[in-house]
């Protein structure tokens, strides 16, 4: 059974657009995060939050992100804002006016337990966590991967995109994706950020 979905925006047109794109006509609509935190919503509810709708308190942001899976959606996305929301625990940061196909991808990723961020934020996060891998885990994770997969993970730790990794290793982007898929399966993760977080915590 899928988690309940909540739409938070002051714009009825935007809420209607999200609902039409994702088939969420029955979703609960609330005006702001304070109302969400006052409501008795189910834990792990999926919350599509229009960041232009309100200026929430730090406490409301933390409480919402701890209790629900928050998709922080901005009409003017900025890396700094995205990083802030991710640090509070948001499950996604994307454009509020994303195309229906992209919005569906973001929603499906979060619904399946993953995290969604833009490319530039993902590269920053990968570089940050890649540098934090403890030396003692090097041998452990490398022993589970082929030589080429190790090369891909090493480039990933530098925050490189698939295109950059392909160029650096002189392979195709398709091959990079195949290696990453294999690595994700071996470590039981959904994406590159989850991989690096898992390796950092090892």
Short mmCIF file of N, CA and C in Angstrom, two decimals, residues 51 72-82 93-98 118 120-121:
data_model
loop_
_atom_site.label_atom_id
_atom_site.label_comp_id
_atom_site.label_asym_id
_atom_site.label_seq_id
_atom_site.Cartn_x
_atom_site.Cartn_y
_atom_site.Cartn_z
N UNK A 51 8.17 25.49 -2.23
CA UNK A 51 9.00 26.31 -1.35
C UNK A 51 8.62 27.79 -1.41
N UNK A 72 10.95 18.74 -1.79
CA UNK A 72 11.06 20.20 -1.76
C UNK A 72 11.14 20.70 -3.20
N UNK A 73 10.14 21.46 -3.62
CA UNK A 73 10.02 21.88 -5.01
C UNK A 73 10.10 23.40 -5.11
N UNK A 74 11.09 23.87 -5.84
CA UNK A 74 11.37 25.31 -5.92
C UNK A 74 11.12 25.85 -7.31
N UNK A 75 10.51 27.03 -7.38
CA UNK A 75 10.30 27.66 -8.69
C UNK A 75 11.57 28.33 -9.20
N UNK A 76 12.53 28.55 -8.29
CA UNK A 76 13.84 29.11 -8.66
C UNK A 76 14.93 28.28 -7.97
N UNK A 77 15.18 27.06 -8.47
CA UNK A 77 16.12 26.16 -7.78
C UNK A 77 17.53 26.75 -7.69
N UNK A 78 18.12 26.61 -6.52
CA UNK A 78 19.50 27.02 -6.28
C UNK A 78 20.19 25.91 -5.48
N UNK A 79 21.44 25.65 -5.81
CA UNK A 79 22.17 24.58 -5.12
C UNK A 79 22.20 24.79 -3.61
N UNK A 80 22.39 26.05 -3.17
CA UNK A 80 22.48 26.32 -1.74
C UNK A 80 21.18 25.94 -1.03
N UNK A 81 20.06 26.30 -1.66
CA UNK A 81 18.75 25.97 -1.08
C UNK A 81 18.56 24.46 -1.06
N UNK A 82 18.92 23.80 -2.15
CA UNK A 82 18.78 22.35 -2.22
C UNK A 82 19.60 21.65 -1.16
N UNK A 93 14.84 17.34 -4.09
CA UNK A 93 14.86 18.77 -4.37
C UNK A 93 14.81 18.91 -5.88
N UNK A 94 13.78 19.56 -6.38
CA UNK A 94 13.60 19.66 -7.83
C UNK A 94 12.82 20.93 -8.15
N UNK A 95 12.63 21.17 -9.45
CA UNK A 95 11.91 22.34 -9.92
C UNK A 95 10.41 22.14 -9.70
N UNK A 96 9.76 23.15 -9.15
CA UNK A 96 8.32 23.06 -8.88
C UNK A 96 7.50 22.92 -10.16
N UNK A 97 8.03 23.46 -11.27
CA UNK A 97 7.32 23.38 -12.54
C UNK A 97 7.94 22.34 -13.47
N UNK A 98 8.42 21.25 -12.91
CA UNK A 98 9.00 20.17 -13.73
C UNK A 98 7.95 19.63 -14.69
N UNK A 118 19.24 17.46 -8.17
CA UNK A 118 19.75 17.85 -9.48
C UNK A 118 21.19 17.40 -9.68
N UNK A 120 24.01 19.02 -10.47
CA UNK A 120 25.12 19.75 -9.84
C UNK A 120 25.19 19.48 -8.35
N UNK A 121 24.03 19.37 -7.68
CA UNK A 121 24.03 19.06 -6.25
C UNK A 121 24.54 17.64 -6.04
#
